[in-house]
């Protein structure tokens, strides 16, 4: 299979099926986060793009980001990232801790812990939805966090994946809390042989 060609040429039907799968995960993550912060939370995935890895910084933003990382393994291996704008991470922490908006301006250990847990909930929900869709076991590493420009955040993952493929799946992720809307990003860099499993599932093996 020509992996790059297969993922690049996913049709609208296949993208819609993936989008529905990830929206199921987003809904479950919203329920968990609602309980966690004591406010109703809505999370949706309004869009899914298959894009060259090299344009990720342009798509996600070239300023400093807060990145939550989880490694995926067993029957589906790869790297999953939830990326937030720095100011959004601070604002979400204020909501979680019922502080006045704008109180948090720096990301200390307490903020890191809370935002990392939120990112872990979201990534886990997406991974679990994908696991159910594929009928495969996907194990997850404990979450890690980085605050840096995106190329630096991705460096180790690209060393593992980038030599094998040039494309990734990028999800827009909209989080709504207390009338505030946060537009963030989730993307997954799967090992090519495992992404093939997704493509084959989507196309009924006709690739």
mmCIF file with all atom_site columns, C-alpha atoms in Angstrom:
data_model
loop_
_atom_site.group_PDB
_atom_site.id
_atom_site.type_symbol
_atom_site.label_atom_id
_atom_site.label_alt_id
_atom_site.label_comp_id
_atom_site.label_asym_id
_atom_site.label_entity_id
_atom_site.label_seq_id
_atom_site.pdbx_PDB_ins_code
_atom_site.Cartn_x
_atom_site.Cartn_y
_atom_site.Cartn_z
_atom_site.occupancy
_atom_site.B_iso_or_equiv
_atom_site.pdbx_formal_charge
_atom_site.auth_seq_id
_atom_site.auth_comp_id
_atom_site.auth_asym_id
_atom_site.auth_atom_id
_atom_site.pdbx_PDB_model_num
ATOM 1   C CA . UNK A 1 1   ? 0.000   0.000  0.000  1.00 0.00 ? 1   UNK A CA 1
ATOM 2   C CA . UNK A 1 2   ? 1.147   3.527  -0.821 1.00 0.00 ? 2   UNK A CA 1
ATOM 3   C CA . UNK A 1 3   ? 0.458   4.934  2.641  1.00 0.00 ? 3   UNK A CA 1
ATOM 4   C CA . UNK A 1 4   ? 0.814   8.637  1.819  1.00 0.00 ? 4   UNK A CA 1
ATOM 5   C CA . UNK A 1 5   ? -1.358  8.300  -1.290 1.00 0.00 ? 5   UNK A CA 1
ATOM 6   C CA . UNK A 1 6   ? -4.048  6.378  0.619  1.00 0.00 ? 6   UNK A CA 1
ATOM 7   C CA . UNK A 1 7   ? -4.327  8.839  3.488  1.00 0.00 ? 7   UNK A CA 1
ATOM 8   C CA . UNK A 1 8   ? -4.061  11.903 1.240  1.00 0.00 ? 8   UNK A CA 1
ATOM 9   C CA . UNK A 1 9   ? -6.859  10.656 -0.995 1.00 0.00 ? 9   UNK A CA 1
ATOM 10  C CA . UNK A 1 10  ? -9.369  9.737  1.733  1.00 0.00 ? 10  UNK A CA 1
ATOM 11  C CA . UNK A 1 11  ? -12.792 10.684 0.378  1.00 0.00 ? 11  UNK A CA 1
ATOM 12  C CA . UNK A 1 12  ? -15.555 12.704 2.021  1.00 0.00 ? 12  UNK A CA 1
ATOM 13  C CA . UNK A 1 13  ? -17.368 9.549  3.153  1.00 0.00 ? 13  UNK A CA 1
ATOM 14  C CA . UNK A 1 14  ? -14.285 8.183  4.903  1.00 0.00 ? 14  UNK A CA 1
ATOM 15  C CA . UNK A 1 15  ? -13.527 11.534 6.536  1.00 0.00 ? 15  UNK A CA 1
ATOM 16  C CA . UNK A 1 16  ? -17.125 11.799 7.732  1.00 0.00 ? 16  UNK A CA 1
ATOM 17  C CA . UNK A 1 17  ? -16.900 8.360  9.320  1.00 0.00 ? 17  UNK A CA 1
ATOM 18  C CA . UNK A 1 18  ? -13.713 9.351  11.151 1.00 0.00 ? 18  UNK A CA 1
ATOM 19  C CA . UNK A 1 19  ? -15.225 12.682 12.166 1.00 0.00 ? 19  UNK A CA 1
ATOM 20  C CA . UNK A 1 20  ? -18.261 10.933 13.632 1.00 0.00 ? 20  UNK A CA 1
ATOM 21  C CA . UNK A 1 21  ? -15.972 8.565  15.545 1.00 0.00 ? 21  UNK A CA 1
ATOM 22  C CA . UNK A 1 22  ? -13.984 11.414 17.077 1.00 0.00 ? 22  UNK A CA 1
ATOM 23  C CA . UNK A 1 23  ? -17.149 13.386 17.908 1.00 0.00 ? 23  UNK A CA 1
ATOM 24  C CA . UNK A 1 24  ? -18.351 10.390 19.917 1.00 0.00 ? 24  UNK A CA 1
ATOM 25  C CA . UNK A 1 25  ? -15.094 10.579 21.856 1.00 0.00 ? 25  UNK A CA 1
ATOM 26  C CA . UNK A 1 26  ? -15.462 14.350 22.270 1.00 0.00 ? 26  UNK A CA 1
ATOM 27  C CA . UNK A 1 27  ? -18.939 13.922 23.757 1.00 0.00 ? 27  UNK A CA 1
ATOM 28  C CA . UNK A 1 28  ? -17.640 11.436 26.332 1.00 0.00 ? 28  UNK A CA 1
ATOM 29  C CA . UNK A 1 29  ? -14.733 13.731 27.196 1.00 0.00 ? 29  UNK A CA 1
ATOM 30  C CA . UNK A 1 30  ? -17.181 16.613 27.702 1.00 0.00 ? 30  UNK A CA 1
ATOM 31  C CA . UNK A 1 31  ? -19.189 14.562 30.219 1.00 0.00 ? 31  UNK A CA 1
ATOM 32  C CA . UNK A 1 32  ? -16.026 13.736 32.189 1.00 0.00 ? 32  UNK A CA 1
ATOM 33  C CA . UNK A 1 33  ? -14.760 17.330 32.138 1.00 0.00 ? 33  UNK A CA 1
ATOM 34  C CA . UNK A 1 34  ? -18.177 18.637 33.213 1.00 0.00 ? 34  UNK A CA 1
ATOM 35  C CA . UNK A 1 35  ? -17.910 16.515 36.344 1.00 0.00 ? 35  UNK A CA 1
ATOM 36  C CA . UNK A 1 36  ? -14.277 17.512 36.854 1.00 0.00 ? 36  UNK A CA 1
ATOM 37  C CA . UNK A 1 37  ? -14.761 21.299 36.783 1.00 0.00 ? 37  UNK A CA 1
ATOM 38  C CA . UNK A 1 38  ? -18.363 21.590 37.957 1.00 0.00 ? 38  UNK A CA 1
ATOM 39  C CA . UNK A 1 39  ? -19.560 23.449 34.849 1.00 0.00 ? 39  UNK A CA 1
ATOM 40  C CA . UNK A 1 40  ? -21.382 22.147 31.766 1.00 0.00 ? 40  UNK A CA 1
ATOM 41  C CA . UNK A 1 41  ? -18.819 21.506 29.039 1.00 0.00 ? 41  UNK A CA 1
ATOM 42  C CA . UNK A 1 42  ? -19.467 20.971 25.337 1.00 0.00 ? 42  UNK A CA 1
ATOM 43  C CA . UNK A 1 43  ? -16.753 19.598 23.061 1.00 0.00 ? 43  UNK A CA 1
ATOM 44  C CA . UNK A 1 44  ? -17.193 19.193 19.325 1.00 0.00 ? 44  UNK A CA 1
ATOM 45  C CA . UNK A 1 45  ? -14.968 18.306 16.407 1.00 0.00 ? 45  UNK A CA 1
ATOM 46  C CA . UNK A 1 46  ? -16.218 20.606 13.645 1.00 0.00 ? 46  UNK A CA 1
ATOM 47  C CA . UNK A 1 47  ? -13.597 19.644 11.106 1.00 0.00 ? 47  UNK A CA 1
ATOM 48  C CA . UNK A 1 48  ? -11.039 17.042 10.083 1.00 0.00 ? 48  UNK A CA 1
ATOM 49  C CA . UNK A 1 49  ? -8.206  17.611 7.654  1.00 0.00 ? 49  UNK A CA 1
ATOM 50  C CA . UNK A 1 50  ? -5.563  15.374 6.149  1.00 0.00 ? 50  UNK A CA 1
ATOM 51  C CA . UNK A 1 51  ? -2.549  17.640 5.836  1.00 0.00 ? 51  UNK A CA 1
ATOM 52  C CA . UNK A 1 52  ? 1.202   17.444 5.246  1.00 0.00 ? 52  UNK A CA 1
ATOM 53  C CA . UNK A 1 53  ? 3.039   17.261 8.566  1.00 0.00 ? 53  UNK A CA 1
ATOM 54  C CA . UNK A 1 54  ? 5.264   20.135 7.489  1.00 0.00 ? 54  UNK A CA 1
ATOM 55  C CA . UNK A 1 55  ? 2.316   22.592 7.491  1.00 0.00 ? 55  UNK A CA 1
ATOM 56  C CA . UNK A 1 56  ? 1.167   21.729 11.045 1.00 0.00 ? 56  UNK A CA 1
ATOM 57  C CA . UNK A 1 57  ? 2.801   24.852 12.557 1.00 0.00 ? 57  UNK A CA 1
ATOM 58  C CA . UNK A 1 58  ? 1.057   27.029 9.991  1.00 0.00 ? 58  UNK A CA 1
ATOM 59  C CA . UNK A 1 59  ? -2.315  25.391 10.680 1.00 0.00 ? 59  UNK A CA 1
ATOM 60  C CA . UNK A 1 60  ? -2.041  25.242 14.475 1.00 0.00 ? 60  UNK A CA 1
ATOM 61  C CA . UNK A 1 61  ? -0.222  28.540 14.967 1.00 0.00 ? 61  UNK A CA 1
ATOM 62  C CA . UNK A 1 62  ? 3.413   29.514 15.136 1.00 0.00 ? 62  UNK A CA 1
ATOM 63  C CA . UNK A 1 63  ? 3.399   31.073 18.618 1.00 0.00 ? 63  UNK A CA 1
ATOM 64  C CA . UNK A 1 64  ? 4.241   29.236 21.843 1.00 0.00 ? 64  UNK A CA 1
ATOM 65  C CA . UNK A 1 65  ? 1.796   26.406 22.528 1.00 0.00 ? 65  UNK A CA 1
ATOM 66  C CA . UNK A 1 66  ? 0.829   24.245 25.473 1.00 0.00 ? 66  UNK A CA 1
ATOM 67  C CA . UNK A 1 67  ? 1.006   20.635 24.299 1.00 0.00 ? 67  UNK A CA 1
ATOM 68  C CA . UNK A 1 68  ? -0.281  17.536 26.067 1.00 0.00 ? 68  UNK A CA 1
ATOM 69  C CA . UNK A 1 69  ? 1.250   14.345 24.714 1.00 0.00 ? 69  UNK A CA 1
ATOM 70  C CA . UNK A 1 70  ? 0.202   10.702 25.056 1.00 0.00 ? 70  UNK A CA 1
ATOM 71  C CA . UNK A 1 71  ? 1.952   7.764  23.398 1.00 0.00 ? 71  UNK A CA 1
ATOM 72  C CA . UNK A 1 72  ? -0.254  5.092  21.832 1.00 0.00 ? 72  UNK A CA 1
ATOM 73  C CA . UNK A 1 73  ? 0.712   1.441  21.681 1.00 0.00 ? 73  UNK A CA 1
ATOM 74  C CA . UNK A 1 74  ? -0.142  -2.263 21.444 1.00 0.00 ? 74  UNK A CA 1
ATOM 75  C CA . UNK A 1 75  ? -2.428  -2.888 18.430 1.00 0.00 ? 75  UNK A CA 1
ATOM 76  C CA . UNK A 1 76  ? -2.274  0.750  17.266 1.00 0.00 ? 76  UNK A CA 1
ATOM 77  C CA . UNK A 1 77  ? 0.912   2.723  17.824 1.00 0.00 ? 77  UNK A CA 1
ATOM 78  C CA . UNK A 1 78  ? 1.734   6.356  17.401 1.00 0.00 ? 78  UNK A CA 1
ATOM 79  C CA . UNK A 1 79  ? 1.817   9.791  19.016 1.00 0.00 ? 79  UNK A CA 1
ATOM 80  C CA . UNK A 1 80  ? -1.214  11.870 20.037 1.00 0.00 ? 80  UNK A CA 1
ATOM 81  C CA . UNK A 1 81  ? -1.107  15.586 20.828 1.00 0.00 ? 81  UNK A CA 1
ATOM 82  C CA . UNK A 1 82  ? -3.663  18.031 22.198 1.00 0.00 ? 82  UNK A CA 1
ATOM 83  C CA . UNK A 1 83  ? -2.484  21.578 21.517 1.00 0.00 ? 83  UNK A CA 1
ATOM 84  C CA . UNK A 1 84  ? -3.775  24.688 23.295 1.00 0.00 ? 84  UNK A CA 1
ATOM 85  C CA . UNK A 1 85  ? -2.997  28.354 22.930 1.00 0.00 ? 85  UNK A CA 1
ATOM 86  C CA . UNK A 1 86  ? -1.066  29.623 25.981 1.00 0.00 ? 86  UNK A CA 1
ATOM 87  C CA . UNK A 1 87  ? -3.754  32.158 26.946 1.00 0.00 ? 87  UNK A CA 1
ATOM 88  C CA . UNK A 1 88  ? -6.513  29.556 26.522 1.00 0.00 ? 88  UNK A CA 1
ATOM 89  C CA . UNK A 1 89  ? -4.744  27.169 28.896 1.00 0.00 ? 89  UNK A CA 1
ATOM 90  C CA . UNK A 1 90  ? -4.635  29.932 31.522 1.00 0.00 ? 90  UNK A CA 1
ATOM 91  C CA . UNK A 1 91  ? -8.290  30.852 30.948 1.00 0.00 ? 91  UNK A CA 1
ATOM 92  C CA . UNK A 1 92  ? -9.425  27.229 31.200 1.00 0.00 ? 92  UNK A CA 1
ATOM 93  C CA . UNK A 1 93  ? -7.565  26.886 34.493 1.00 0.00 ? 93  UNK A CA 1
ATOM 94  C CA . UNK A 1 94  ? -9.413  29.952 35.813 1.00 0.00 ? 94  UNK A CA 1
ATOM 95  C CA . UNK A 1 95  ? -12.700 28.259 34.892 1.00 0.00 ? 95  UNK A CA 1
ATOM 96  C CA . UNK A 1 96  ? -11.662 24.976 36.508 1.00 0.00 ? 96  UNK A CA 1
ATOM 97  C CA . UNK A 1 97  ? -10.733 26.707 39.757 1.00 0.00 ? 97  UNK A CA 1
ATOM 98  C CA . UNK A 1 98  ? -13.599 29.254 39.714 1.00 0.00 ? 98  UNK A CA 1
ATOM 99  C CA . UNK A 1 99  ? -11.207 32.189 39.654 1.00 0.00 ? 99  UNK A CA 1
ATOM 100 C CA . UNK A 1 100 ? -11.896 35.527 38.013 1.00 0.00 ? 100 UNK A CA 1
ATOM 101 C CA . UNK A 1 101 ? -11.158 35.391 34.273 1.00 0.00 ? 101 UNK A CA 1
ATOM 102 C CA . UNK A 1 102 ? -7.659  36.696 33.616 1.00 0.00 ? 102 UNK A CA 1
ATOM 103 C CA . UNK A 1 103 ? -6.333  35.732 37.063 1.00 0.00 ? 103 UNK A CA 1
ATOM 104 C CA . UNK A 1 104 ? -3.894  33.124 35.720 1.00 0.00 ? 104 UNK A CA 1
ATOM 105 C CA . UNK A 1 105 ? -1.116  34.577 33.582 1.00 0.00 ? 105 UNK A CA 1
ATOM 106 C CA . UNK A 1 106 ? 1.656   32.009 34.035 1.00 0.00 ? 106 UNK A CA 1
ATOM 107 C CA . UNK A 1 107 ? 1.636   28.227 33.849 1.00 0.00 ? 107 UNK A CA 1
ATOM 108 C CA . UNK A 1 108 ? 2.998   26.964 37.152 1.00 0.00 ? 108 UNK A CA 1
ATOM 109 C CA . UNK A 1 109 ? 2.976   23.360 38.384 1.00 0.00 ? 109 UNK A CA 1
ATOM 110 C CA . UNK A 1 110 ? -0.652  23.566 39.536 1.00 0.00 ? 110 UNK A CA 1
ATOM 111 C CA . UNK A 1 111 ? -1.816  24.887 36.156 1.00 0.00 ? 111 UNK A CA 1
ATOM 112 C CA . UNK A 1 112 ? 0.278   22.280 34.341 1.00 0.00 ? 112 UNK A CA 1
ATOM 113 C CA . UNK A 1 113 ? -1.265  19.470 36.375 1.00 0.00 ? 113 UNK A CA 1
ATOM 114 C CA . UNK A 1 114 ? -4.845  20.602 35.722 1.00 0.00 ? 114 UNK A CA 1
ATOM 115 C CA . UNK A 1 115 ? -4.368  21.281 32.004 1.00 0.00 ? 115 UNK A CA 1
ATOM 116 C CA . UNK A 1 116 ? -2.463  18.027 31.547 1.00 0.00 ? 116 UNK A CA 1
ATOM 117 C CA . UNK A 1 117 ? -5.310  16.101 33.158 1.00 0.00 ? 117 UNK A CA 1
ATOM 118 C CA . UNK A 1 118 ? -7.821  17.842 30.892 1.00 0.00 ? 118 UNK A CA 1
ATOM 119 C CA . UNK A 1 119 ? -5.728  17.023 27.824 1.00 0.00 ? 119 UNK A CA 1
ATOM 120 C CA . UNK A 1 120 ? -5.336  13.439 28.959 1.00 0.00 ? 120 UNK A CA 1
ATOM 121 C CA . UNK A 1 121 ? -9.113  13.068 29.320 1.00 0.00 ? 121 UNK A CA 1
ATOM 122 C CA . UNK A 1 122 ? -9.634  14.379 25.794 1.00 0.00 ? 122 UNK A CA 1
ATOM 123 C CA . UNK A 1 123 ? -6.882  12.301 24.171 1.00 0.00 ? 123 UNK A CA 1
ATOM 124 C CA . UNK A 1 124 ? -8.057  9.168  26.014 1.00 0.00 ? 124 UNK A CA 1
ATOM 125 C CA . UNK A 1 125 ? -11.622 9.722  24.840 1.00 0.00 ? 125 UNK A CA 1
ATOM 126 C CA . UNK A 1 126 ? -10.451 10.090 21.226 1.00 0.00 ? 126 UNK A CA 1
ATOM 127 C CA . UNK A 1 127 ? -8.213  7.027  21.511 1.00 0.00 ? 127 UNK A CA 1
ATOM 128 C CA . UNK A 1 128 ? -10.993 4.954  23.073 1.00 0.00 ? 128 UNK A CA 1
ATOM 129 C CA . UNK A 1 129 ? -13.418 5.972  20.324 1.00 0.00 ? 129 UNK A CA 1
ATOM 130 C CA . UNK A 1 130 ? -10.853 4.970  17.709 1.00 0.00 ? 130 UNK A CA 1
ATOM 131 C CA . UNK A 1 131 ? -10.239 1.700  19.563 1.00 0.00 ? 131 UNK A CA 1
ATOM 132 C CA . UNK A 1 132 ? -13.957 0.851  19.468 1.00 0.00 ? 132 UNK A CA 1
ATOM 133 C CA . UNK A 1 133 ? -14.187 1.836  15.797 1.00 0.00 ? 133 UNK A CA 1
ATOM 134 C CA . UNK A 1 134 ? -11.267 -0.399 14.844 1.00 0.00 ? 134 UNK A CA 1
ATOM 135 C CA . UNK A 1 135 ? -11.988 -3.213 17.309 1.00 0.00 ? 135 UNK A CA 1
ATOM 136 C CA . UNK A 1 136 ? -8.369  -2.982 18.466 1.00 0.00 ? 136 UNK A CA 1
ATOM 137 C CA . UNK A 1 137 ? -6.693  -2.504 21.826 1.00 0.00 ? 137 UNK A CA 1
ATOM 138 C CA . UNK A 1 138 ? -4.946  0.881  22.089 1.00 0.00 ? 138 UNK A CA 1
ATOM 139 C CA . UNK A 1 139 ? -2.803  1.353  25.168 1.00 0.00 ? 139 UNK A CA 1
ATOM 140 C CA . UNK A 1 140 ? -1.841  4.836  26.336 1.00 0.00 ? 140 UNK A CA 1
ATOM 141 C CA . UNK A 1 141 ? 1.187   6.157  28.189 1.00 0.00 ? 141 UNK A CA 1
ATOM 142 C CA . UNK A 1 142 ? 0.850   8.619  31.089 1.00 0.00 ? 142 UNK A CA 1
ATOM 143 C CA . UNK A 1 143 ? 0.459   12.169 29.754 1.00 0.00 ? 143 UNK A CA 1
ATOM 144 C CA . UNK A 1 144 ? 3.338   14.593 29.404 1.00 0.00 ? 144 UNK A CA 1
ATOM 145 C CA . UNK A 1 145 ? 3.316   18.336 28.813 1.00 0.00 ? 145 UNK A CA 1
ATOM 146 C CA . UNK A 1 146 ? 5.514   20.745 26.897 1.00 0.00 ? 146 UNK A CA 1
ATOM 147 C CA . UNK A 1 147 ? 5.322   24.524 26.539 1.00 0.00 ? 147 UNK A CA 1
ATOM 148 C CA . UNK A 1 148 ? 7.190   25.503 23.415 1.00 0.00 ? 148 UNK A CA 1
ATOM 149 C CA . UNK A 1 149 ? 6.955   26.267 19.721 1.00 0.00 ? 149 UNK A CA 1
ATOM 150 C CA . UNK A 1 150 ? 5.311   23.412 17.822 1.00 0.00 ? 150 UNK A CA 1
ATOM 151 C CA . UNK A 1 151 ? 8.385   22.223 15.855 1.00 0.00 ? 151 UNK A CA 1
ATOM 152 C CA . UNK A 1 152 ? 10.252  21.702 19.139 1.00 0.00 ? 152 UNK A CA 1
ATOM 153 C CA . UNK A 1 153 ? 7.265   19.872 20.644 1.00 0.00 ? 153 UNK A CA 1
ATOM 154 C CA . UNK A 1 154 ? 7.081   17.516 17.663 1.00 0.00 ? 154 UNK A CA 1
ATOM 155 C CA . UNK A 1 155 ? 10.787  16.867 17.342 1.00 0.00 ? 155 UNK A CA 1
ATOM 156 C CA . UNK A 1 156 ? 10.954  13.424 18.958 1.00 0.00 ? 156 UNK A CA 1
ATOM 157 C CA . UNK A 1 157 ? 7.712   12.200 17.356 1.00 0.00 ? 157 UNK A CA 1
ATOM 158 C CA . UNK A 1 158 ? 8.868   13.227 13.896 1.00 0.00 ? 158 UNK A CA 1
ATOM 159 C CA . UNK A 1 159 ? 12.154  11.414 14.453 1.00 0.00 ? 159 UNK A CA 1
ATOM 160 C CA . UNK A 1 160 ? 10.064  8.268  14.937 1.00 0.00 ? 160 UNK A CA 1
ATOM 161 C CA . UNK A 1 161 ? 7.311   8.823  12.362 1.00 0.00 ? 161 UNK A CA 1
ATOM 162 C CA . UNK A 1 162 ? 8.391   11.516 9.918  1.00 0.00 ? 162 UNK A CA 1
ATOM 163 C CA . UNK A 1 163 ? 10.830  9.305  8.048  1.00 0.00 ? 163 UNK A CA 1
ATOM 164 C CA . UNK A 1 164 ? 7.967   6.983  7.095  1.00 0.00 ? 164 UNK A CA 1
ATOM 165 C CA . UNK A 1 165 ? 5.130   9.341  6.165  1.00 0.00 ? 165 UNK A CA 1
ATOM 166 C CA . UNK A 1 166 ? 4.422   12.941 5.276  1.00 0.00 ? 166 UNK A CA 1
ATOM 167 C CA . UNK A 1 167 ? 0.752   13.311 6.251  1.00 0.00 ? 167 UNK A CA 1
ATOM 168 C CA . UNK A 1 168 ? -1.276  13.454 9.452  1.00 0.00 ? 168 UNK A CA 1
ATOM 169 C CA . UNK A 1 169 ? -4.904  13.822 10.556 1.00 0.00 ? 169 UNK A CA 1
ATOM 170 C CA . UNK A 1 170 ? -5.692  17.148 12.211 1.00 0.00 ? 170 UNK A CA 1
ATOM 171 C CA . UNK A 1 171 ? -8.890  17.711 14.197 1.00 0.00 ? 171 UNK A CA 1
ATOM 172 C CA . UNK A 1 172 ? -10.245 21.097 15.104 1.00 0.00 ? 172 UNK A CA 1
ATOM 173 C CA . UNK A 1 173 ? -11.559 20.816 18.661 1.00 0.00 ? 173 UNK A CA 1
ATOM 174 C CA . UNK A 1 174 ? -13.993 23.383 20.069 1.00 0.00 ? 174 UNK A CA 1
ATOM 175 C CA . UNK A 1 175 ? -14.467 23.477 23.852 1.00 0.00 ? 175 UNK A CA 1
ATOM 176 C CA . UNK A 1 176 ? -17.367 25.545 25.200 1.00 0.00 ? 176 UNK A CA 1
ATOM 177 C CA . UNK A 1 177 ? -17.594 26.377 28.924 1.00 0.00 ? 177 UNK A CA 1
ATOM 178 C CA . UNK A 1 178 ? -19.764 29.005 30.609 1.00 0.00 ? 178 UNK A CA 1
ATOM 179 C CA . UNK A 1 179 ? -20.424 30.848 27.363 1.00 0.00 ? 179 UNK A CA 1
ATOM 180 C CA . UNK A 1 180 ? -16.733 30.903 26.433 1.00 0.00 ? 180 UNK A CA 1
ATOM 181 C CA . UNK A 1 181 ? -15.451 29.076 23.361 1.00 0.00 ? 181 UNK A CA 1
ATOM 182 C CA . UNK A 1 182 ? -11.927 27.741 22.933 1.00 0.00 ? 182 UNK A CA 1
ATOM 183 C CA . UNK A 1 183 ? -10.717 26.544 19.540 1.00 0.00 ? 183 UNK A CA 1
ATOM 184 C CA . UNK A 1 184 ? -7.864  24.080 19.987 1.00 0.00 ? 184 UNK A CA 1
ATOM 185 C CA . UNK A 1 185 ? -6.309  21.219 17.990 1.00 0.00 ? 185 UNK A CA 1
ATOM 186 C CA . UNK A 1 186 ? -5.784  17.500 18.277 1.00 0.00 ? 186 UNK A CA 1
ATOM 187 C CA . UNK A 1 187 ? -3.663  15.463 15.920 1.00 0.00 ? 187 UNK A CA 1
ATOM 188 C CA . UNK A 1 188 ? -2.329  11.981 15.736 1.00 0.00 ? 188 UNK A CA 1
ATOM 189 C CA . UNK A 1 189 ? 0.903   10.762 14.178 1.00 0.00 ? 189 UNK A CA 1
ATOM 190 C CA . UNK A 1 190 ? 0.337   7.006  13.789 1.00 0.00 ? 190 UNK A CA 1
ATOM 191 C CA . UNK A 1 191 ? 2.883   4.504  12.633 1.00 0.00 ? 191 UNK A CA 1
ATOM 192 C CA . UNK A 1 192 ? 2.113   3.903  8.944  1.00 0.00 ? 192 UNK A CA 1
ATOM 193 C CA . UNK A 1 193 ? 1.445   0.181  9.326  1.00 0.00 ? 193 UNK A CA 1
ATOM 194 C CA . UNK A 1 194 ? -1.191  0.965  11.962 1.00 0.00 ? 194 UNK A CA 1
ATOM 195 C CA . UNK A 1 195 ? -2.782  3.850  10.074 1.00 0.00 ? 195 UNK A CA 1
ATOM 196 C CA . UNK A 1 196 ? -3.251  1.339  7.271  1.00 0.00 ? 196 UNK A CA 1
ATOM 197 C CA . UNK A 1 197 ? -5.692  -0.450 9.620  1.00 0.00 ? 197 UNK A CA 1
ATOM 198 C CA . UNK A 1 198 ? -7.779  2.704  9.803  1.00 0.00 ? 198 UNK A CA 1
ATOM 199 C CA . UNK A 1 199 ? -7.719  3.188  6.027  1.00 0.00 ? 199 UNK A CA 1
ATOM 200 C CA . UNK A 1 200 ? -8.699  -0.443 5.424  1.00 0.00 ? 200 UNK A CA 1
ATOM 201 C CA . UNK A 1 201 ? -11.555 -0.158 7.931  1.00 0.00 ? 201 UNK A CA 1
ATOM 202 C CA . UNK A 1 202 ? -12.818 3.015  6.268  1.00 0.00 ? 202 UNK A CA 1
ATOM 203 C CA . UNK A 1 203 ? -12.607 1.641  2.743  1.00 0.00 ? 203 UNK A CA 1
ATOM 204 C CA . UNK A 1 204 ? -13.703 -1.918 3.497  1.00 0.00 ? 204 UNK A CA 1
ATOM 205 C CA . UNK A 1 205 ? -10.277 -3.169 2.487  1.00 0.00 ? 205 UNK A CA 1
ATOM 206 C CA . UNK A 1 206 ? -10.658 -1.718 -1.022 1.00 0.00 ? 206 UNK A CA 1
ATOM 207 C CA . UNK A 1 207 ? -7.368  0.147  -1.200 1.00 0.00 ? 207 UNK A CA 1
#
